[in-house]
CSV table of C-alpha atoms in Angstrom, one decimal:
chain,number,residue,atom,x,y,z
A,16,MET,CA,93.4,39.9,214.8
A,17,SER,CA,96.5,40.8,217.1
A,18,THR,CA,99.6,41.7,215.8
A,19,SER,CA,101.6,41.5,219.9
A,20,VAL,CA,104.2,40.6,218.4
A,21,GLU,CA,106.4,43.4,217.0
A,22,LEU,CA,106.7,44.3,213.2
A,23,TYR,CA,109.3,45.5,211.2
A,24,PRO,CA,108.5,48.7,208.5
A,25,THR,CA,108.9,46.3,205.7
A,26,GLN,CA,106.2,44.1,207.2
A,27,GLN,CA,104.0,46.7,207.3
A,28,MET,CA,104.8,48.2,203.4
A,29,ILE,CA,104.8,44.5,202.1
A,30,ALA,CA,101.6,43.7,203.5
A,31,SER,CA,99.9,47.0,202.5
A,32,SER,CA,102.1,46.8,198.7
A,33,ALA,CA,99.5,43.3,198.8
A,34,GLY,CA,95.8,45.4,199.3
A,35,ALA,CA,97.5,48.3,197.4
A,36,LEU,CA,97.6,46.3,193.6
A,37,LEU,CA,93.9,44.5,195.3
A,38,VAL,CA,92.4,47.6,195.2
A,39,ALA,CA,94.5,49.2,192.2
A,40,LEU,CA,92.8,46.3,190.1
A,41,ILE,CA,89.7,45.8,191.5
A,42,THR,CA,89.0,50.0,191.9
A,43,THR,CA,89.6,51.3,189.1
A,44,PRO,CA,86.4,50.6,186.8
A,45,LEU,CA,84.1,52.3,189.5
A,46,ASP,CA,86.9,55.3,189.5
A,47,VAL,CA,87.1,55.5,185.6
A,48,VAL,CA,82.9,56.1,185.8
A,49,LYS,CA,83.1,58.8,188.9
A,50,VAL,CA,85.4,61.0,187.1
A,51,ARG,CA,83.7,61.0,184.2
A,52,LEU,CA,80.3,61.7,185.6
A,53,GLN,CA,82.4,63.9,187.4
A,54,ALA,CA,83.9,66.0,184.6
A,55,GLN,CA,80.8,66.5,182.4
A,56,LEU,CA,79.4,69.8,185.2
A,57,LYS,CA,82.7,71.2,183.2
A,58,THR,CA,80.9,71.3,180.0
A,59,GLU,CA,78.4,73.8,178.8
A,60,SER,CA,75.6,73.5,176.3
A,61,VAL,CA,76.1,73.0,172.3
A,62,ARG,CA,74.5,72.4,169.2
A,63,CYS,CA,73.4,68.2,169.0
A,64,SER,CA,72.4,65.9,166.0
A,65,VAL,CA,72.2,62.4,165.4
A,66,PHE,CA,75.3,61.0,163.9
A,67,LYS,CA,76.7,57.5,163.6
A,68,GLU,CA,79.8,57.0,164.1
A,69,LEU,CA,82.1,58.0,168.5
A,70,VAL,CA,84.1,59.8,167.4
A,71,SER,CA,86.0,61.2,170.2
A,72,VAL,CA,84.5,63.2,173.6
A,73,CYS,CA,81.9,65.5,174.1
A,74,TYR,CA,79.3,65.5,177.3
A,75,CYS,CA,75.9,67.1,175.5
A,76,ALA,CA,74.1,69.4,177.8
A,77,ASN,CA,70.7,68.9,175.5
A,78,PRO,CA,70.9,65.6,173.7
A,79,PRO,CA,69.2,63.8,171.2
A,80,LEU,CA,65.3,61.0,172.7
A,81,PHE,CA,67.2,57.9,173.7
A,82,ASN,CA,70.6,59.5,174.6
A,83,SER,CA,71.0,58.4,171.4
A,84,PRO,CA,75.0,59.0,169.7
A,85,VAL,CA,75.6,62.5,168.7
A,86,LEU,CA,77.3,64.6,166.7
A,87,CYS,CA,78.8,67.9,168.7
A,88,THR,CA,80.8,70.8,166.6
A,89,ILE,CA,82.9,72.9,169.9
A,90,HIS,CA,84.8,75.9,167.8
A,91,GLY,CA,84.7,73.6,165.1
A,92,ASN,CA,85.9,70.3,166.8
A,93,ILE,CA,83.4,67.1,165.9
A,94,HIS,CA,83.5,65.0,169.1
A,95,THR,CA,80.2,62.5,170.2
A,96,VAL,CA,79.5,60.9,172.5
A,97,PRO,CA,76.2,59.8,174.4
A,98,ARG,CA,75.8,61.7,178.1
A,99,PHE,CA,75.5,59.4,181.4
A,100,SER,CA,72.6,60.0,183.1
A,101,SER,CA,73.7,57.5,186.1
A,102,THR,CA,76.4,55.0,187.7
A,103,MET,CA,75.2,52.2,186.7
A,104,ASP,CA,75.0,54.1,182.2
A,105,ALA,CA,78.0,55.0,182.8
A,106,PHE,CA,78.6,51.5,183.1
A,107,PHE,CA,77.8,50.6,179.7
A,108,LYS,CA,77.8,53.3,177.2
A,109,ILE,CA,81.5,53.6,178.4
A,110,ALA,CA,81.9,49.6,177.1
A,111,LYS,CA,79.9,49.7,174.7
A,112,PHE,CA,80.8,52.8,172.3
A,113,GLU,CA,84.5,53.1,173.5
A,114,GLY,CA,85.6,49.7,174.4
A,115,PHE,CA,85.4,46.9,177.7
A,116,ALA,CA,89.5,48.1,178.6
A,117,THR,CA,88.6,51.4,178.7
A,118,LEU,CA,87.2,50.7,182.3
A,119,TRP,CA,90.7,50.3,183.3
A,120,LYS,CA,92.1,54.2,182.2
A,121,GLY,CA,94.9,54.7,183.3
A,122,LEU,CA,95.5,52.2,185.8
A,123,SER,CA,99.2,52.4,185.0
A,124,PRO,CA,99.9,56.2,186.7
A,125,TYR,CA,97.1,54.1,189.2
A,126,LEU,CA,99.1,51.7,190.1
A,127,VAL,CA,102.6,54.0,190.3
A,128,GLN,CA,100.3,56.6,192.5
A,129,MET,CA,98.9,53.8,194.7
A,130,VAL,CA,101.2,51.4,196.0
A,131,PRO,CA,103.7,53.8,197.0
A,132,GLN,CA,100.7,56.4,198.6
A,133,THR,CA,99.6,53.2,200.3
A,134,VAL,CA,102.6,52.2,201.6
A,135,ILE,CA,103.1,55.8,202.3
A,136,TYR,CA,100.0,55.7,204.5
A,137,PHE,CA,99.5,52.8,206.2
A,138,THR,CA,102.9,52.4,207.3
A,139,ALA,CA,102.9,56.2,208.8
A,140,TYR,CA,99.5,55.5,210.4
A,141,ASP,CA,100.3,52.1,212.1
A,142,GLN,CA,103.9,53.7,213.2
A,143,LEU,CA,102.1,57.2,214.5
A,144,LYS,CA,99.3,55.7,216.7
A,145,VAL,CA,102.1,53.9,219.1
A,146,LYS,CA,103.8,57.2,219.0
A,147,PHE,CA,99.9,58.8,219.9
A,148,GLY,CA,99.1,56.5,222.3
A,149,TYR,CA,97.3,53.9,221.4
A,150,VAL,CA,96.5,50.4,222.8
A,151,GLU,CA,95.9,47.5,221.3
A,152,GLY,CA,92.2,46.9,221.5
A,153,LYS,CA,91.3,49.5,224.0
A,154,ALA,CA,88.9,52.3,221.9
A,155,SER,CA,90.8,55.5,221.4
A,156,VAL,CA,89.4,58.5,219.2
A,157,ILE,CA,92.7,60.4,219.8
A,158,ALA,CA,95.5,58.4,218.7
A,159,PRO,CA,93.5,57.1,215.4
A,160,LEU,CA,92.4,60.7,214.3
A,161,SER,CA,95.9,62.3,215.2
A,162,ALA,CA,97.1,58.5,213.6
A,163,GLY,CA,94.9,59.1,210.0
A,164,VAL,CA,95.0,62.7,209.8
A,165,THR,CA,99.6,63.3,210.2
A,166,ALA,CA,99.8,59.8,207.4
A,167,ARG,CA,97.4,60.3,205.2
A,168,THR,CA,98.6,64.7,204.8
A,169,PHE,CA,102.4,62.7,204.1
A,170,ALA,CA,100.6,60.7,201.2
A,171,VAL,CA,99.3,63.5,199.6
A,172,VAL,CA,101.5,65.7,199.5
A,173,ALA,CA,104.0,63.0,198.4
A,174,MET,CA,102.1,61.6,196.3
A,175,SER,CA,99.4,64.8,194.3
A,176,PRO,CA,101.6,64.8,190.5
A,177,ILE,CA,100.1,61.2,189.5
A,178,GLU,CA,97.4,61.3,190.9
A,179,MET,CA,96.6,64.6,188.8
A,180,LEU,CA,98.0,63.2,186.0
A,181,ARG,CA,95.5,60.5,186.3
A,182,THR,CA,92.5,62.3,186.5
A,183,LYS,CA,92.9,63.2,183.9
A,184,LEU,CA,93.9,60.3,181.3
A,185,GLN,CA,90.5,59.3,182.8
A,186,SER,CA,88.6,62.6,182.4
A,187,LYS,CA,88.4,62.2,178.6
A,188,LYS,CA,88.4,59.1,176.6
A,189,ASN,CA,91.3,59.7,173.9
A,190,LEU,CA,93.6,61.4,175.5
A,191,GLY,CA,97.1,59.5,175.4
A,192,TYR,CA,100.3,59.7,177.0
A,193,ARG,CA,101.3,61.7,174.1
A,194,GLU,CA,99.0,64.1,174.6
A,195,LEU,CA,99.3,64.1,178.0
A,196,VAL,CA,103.3,64.7,178.1
A,197,LYS,CA,102.4,67.7,176.1
A,198,ASN,CA,99.6,68.7,178.3
A,199,LEU,CA,102.4,68.9,181.0
A,200,GLN,CA,104.7,70.8,179.4
A,201,THR,CA,102.9,73.3,178.0
A,202,THR,CA,101.1,73.4,181.0
A,203,ILE,CA,104.9,73.8,183.2
A,204,ASN,CA,106.2,76.2,181.5
A,205,GLY,CA,103.2,78.8,181.7
A,206,GLU,CA,102.5,77.9,184.8
A,207,GLY,CA,106.3,76.7,186.2
A,208,ILE,CA,106.5,73.2,188.2
A,209,PHE,CA,103.5,73.8,190.9
A,210,CYS,CA,101.1,73.3,188.1
A,211,LEU,CA,101.9,69.3,190.1
A,212,TRP,CA,100.2,70.3,192.8
A,213,LYS,CA,97.1,71.7,191.4
A,214,GLY,CA,93.8,70.2,193.4
A,215,ILE,CA,96.2,69.8,196.1
A,216,GLY,CA,93.9,72.3,198.8
A,217,PRO,CA,90.8,70.1,198.1
A,218,THR,CA,92.3,67.0,197.9
A,219,LEU,CA,93.6,67.6,201.7
A,220,PHE,CA,90.5,69.0,202.1
A,221,ARG,CA,89.0,65.7,200.7
A,222,ASP,CA,91.4,63.3,201.5
A,223,VAL,CA,92.9,64.4,205.0
A,224,PRO,CA,89.0,64.2,207.0
A,225,PHE,CA,88.6,61.4,204.6
A,226,SER,CA,90.6,60.0,206.7
A,227,GLY,CA,90.8,61.1,210.4
A,228,PHE,CA,86.7,59.6,209.7
A,229,TYR,CA,88.0,56.4,208.4
A,230,TRP,CA,91.1,54.6,211.1
A,231,LEU,CA,88.3,56.6,213.7
A,232,PHE,CA,84.7,54.9,213.0
A,233,TYR,CA,87.2,51.3,212.2
A,234,GLU,CA,89.2,51.4,215.1
A,235,LEU,CA,86.1,51.6,217.5
A,236,LEU,CA,84.5,49.1,215.5
A,237,LYS,CA,87.2,46.6,215.8
A,238,SER,CA,88.1,47.5,219.7
A,239,ASN,CA,84.6,46.1,220.3
A,240,ASN,CA,85.5,43.2,218.9
A,241,PRO,CA,88.7,41.8,220.4
A,242,SER,CA,88.9,38.9,218.2
A,243,PRO,CA,88.2,40.0,214.7
A,244,THR,CA,88.0,37.4,211.7
A,245,LEU,CA,88.5,38.0,208.3
A,246,PHE,CA,84.7,39.1,207.8
A,247,SER,CA,84.3,41.4,210.4
A,248,THR,CA,87.6,43.2,209.3
A,249,PHE,CA,86.4,43.5,205.7
A,250,LEU,CA,82.6,45.2,206.9
A,251,SER,CA,84.5,46.8,209.1
A,252,GLY,CA,86.9,48.9,206.4
A,253,ALA,CA,84.0,49.0,204.4
A,254,ILE,CA,81.5,50.3,206.4
A,255,SER,CA,84.2,52.6,208.0
A,256,GLY,CA,84.9,53.7,205.0
A,257,MET,CA,81.5,54.4,203.8
A,258,PHE,CA,80.9,57.4,206.6
A,259,ALA,CA,84.2,59.0,205.5
A,260,ALA,CA,83.5,59.0,202.3
A,261,GLY,CA,80.2,60.1,201.7
A,262,LEU,CA,81.7,62.9,204.0
A,263,THR,CA,83.4,64.0,201.4
A,264,THR,CA,82.7,63.7,198.6
A,265,PRO,CA,81.6,67.4,197.8
A,266,PHE,CA,85.8,68.4,198.1
A,267,ASP,CA,86.3,64.7,195.4
A,268,VAL,CA,83.7,66.9,193.0
A,269,VAL,CA,86.1,69.4,193.4
A,270,LYS,CA,90.0,67.8,193.1
A,271,THR,CA,87.8,66.1,190.1
A,272,TYR,CA,87.3,69.8,188.8
A,273,ARG,CA,90.0,71.7,188.9
A,274,GLN,CA,92.5,68.8,187.9
A,275,ILE,CA,90.8,68.2,184.4
A,276,GLU,CA,91.9,71.5,184.0
A,277,LEU,CA,95.1,71.1,183.1
A,278,GLY,CA,96.6,72.3,179.8
A,279,GLU,CA,93.0,74.1,179.3
A,280,ILE,CA,93.3,77.5,178.3
A,281,LYS,CA,89.5,80.1,178.9
A,282,ASN,CA,89.8,83.1,177.1
A,283,GLY,CA,93.4,83.7,177.0
A,284,LYS,CA,93.2,82.9,181.2
A,285,HIS,CA,93.7,80.0,183.1
A,286,VAL,CA,90.9,78.6,184.8
A,287,SER,CA,90.8,77.5,188.3
A,288,ARG,CA,89.6,78.5,191.1
A,289,PHE,CA,89.7,78.2,194.5
A,290,THR,CA,88.5,75.5,196.6
A,291,PHE,CA,85.3,76.9,198.0
A,292,ALA,CA,84.6,79.3,194.8
A,293,VAL,CA,85.0,76.5,193.1
A,294,MET,CA,81.4,75.0,195.5
A,295,ILE,CA,79.9,78.2,195.5
A,296,ARG,CA,79.7,78.2,192.2
A,297,LEU,CA,79.0,74.8,191.1
A,298,TYR,CA,75.8,75.2,193.7
A,299,LYS,CA,74.1,78.8,191.9
A,300,THR,CA,74.8,76.9,188.2
A,301,LYS,CA,73.8,73.1,188.6
A,302,GLY,CA,72.5,73.3,192.3
A,303,PHE,CA,73.0,71.5,195.1
A,304,SER,CA,72.9,68.0,194.0
A,305,SER,CA,76.3,68.4,191.8
A,306,LEU,CA,78.4,68.4,194.6
A,307,PHE,CA,77.8,65.0,195.0
A,308,THR,CA,78.6,63.7,192.0
A,309,GLY,CA,79.6,60.5,191.5
A,310,LEU,CA,78.4,59.7,195.0
A,311,TYR,CA,77.2,55.9,194.3
A,312,PRO,CA,80.8,55.6,192.4
A,313,ARG,CA,82.5,56.8,194.9
A,314,LEU,CA,80.7,55.4,197.5
A,315,MET,CA,81.5,51.9,195.7
A,316,LYS,CA,84.9,52.4,194.7
A,317,VAL,CA,85.7,53.3,198.8
A,318,SER,CA,84.0,51.2,200.1
A,319,LEU,CA,85.0,48.5,198.5
A,320,SER,CA,88.7,48.8,198.6
A,321,CYS,CA,88.9,50.2,202.3
A,322,ALA,CA,87.0,47.0,203.0
A,323,VAL,CA,89.8,45.3,200.6
A,324,MET,CA,92.8,47.1,201.6
A,325,ILE,CA,92.4,46.6,204.9
A,326,SER,CA,92.0,42.6,205.4
A,327,THR,CA,94.6,42.2,203.2
A,328,TYR,CA,97.3,44.5,205.4
A,329,GLU,CA,95.6,43.2,208.5
A,330,TYR,CA,96.0,39.7,207.6
A,331,GLY,CA,99.8,40.4,205.9
A,332,LYS,CA,100.4,41.3,209.6
A,333,LYS,CA,98.6,38.7,210.8
A,334,TYR,CA,100.8,36.9,208.6
A,335,PHE,CA,104.0,38.4,209.8
A,336,ALA,CA,103.3,38.3,213.1
A,337,ASN,CA,103.1,34.9,213.5
A,338,ARG,CA,105.9,34.3,211.6
A,339,ASN,CA,107.7,37.0,214.0
A,340,LEU,CA,106.7,34.9,216.7
A,341,LEU,CA,108.2,31.4,215.7
A,342,SER,CA,111.4,32.7,215.3
A,343,LEU,CA,111.4,33.5,218.6
A,344,LYS,CA,111.1,30.0,219.3
A,345,GLU,CA,113.1,28.9,217.5
A,346,VAL,CA,116.2,31.2,219.2
């Protein structure tokens, strides 16, 4: 999909916004499942017994046989839910015990985050890769790598507070907007305004290398096909996203681990840890595999979102390029 005709930044913004809306609607359930699987890493062993009703969320360390609903008592509060054993298990149990609509929990803040972040990210990337010497149709390493890293850094810093709130919202069943706002106010009063950027370290460790790898793989695949179709663009986006997601999943686990700590205090102290300190702690207490918790829904979500996003974006750019070409011919 060549776009040799110059595009206006506003046209690039419209093309990226359309892709962001589609991605949000399609992939939010995968994100909810991934976050809930990763949230289980923070739970401790508690006593559980069979119970008939589901009241709230508690991930029991030793649930009864057949993963039946359980009653858990933690510090006098009653919470119930079966523990998730796999990606598909989480899908079915969330839909069955919490309602099908729960799979789209956090969609509103996701849209508020995703659309402007995508606009910043994709528009900045397309502008920067040209500045770094990218030439359409030619294989390049430095230009897409540098542009991807720089554009993603801008986007992450700008939208990190909304990402943190969305992650916190998705991490628990009965956490509503009112309780979330109360937690937020309490945390800001105690820690200051910069608590809104909690988890930005692992987010940058996750997203910046991801962006560099993704655009590098994508542009290399694209350069081998001088006339890419919509399907080949979709496939290139999916493959590039899958590889990049697999390499950066441990940082995604730590990002979730830290962001769901909003408003949580343990023994009178906030329980935040540095990125690599959390990794070492997870490795020592829960094993190497814990660093890849939620890998499968993340791979599915990222590869699908990358494929939908890039194919929609490239199609939009082609559409506007053709319009601009017709306008030039009419002059």
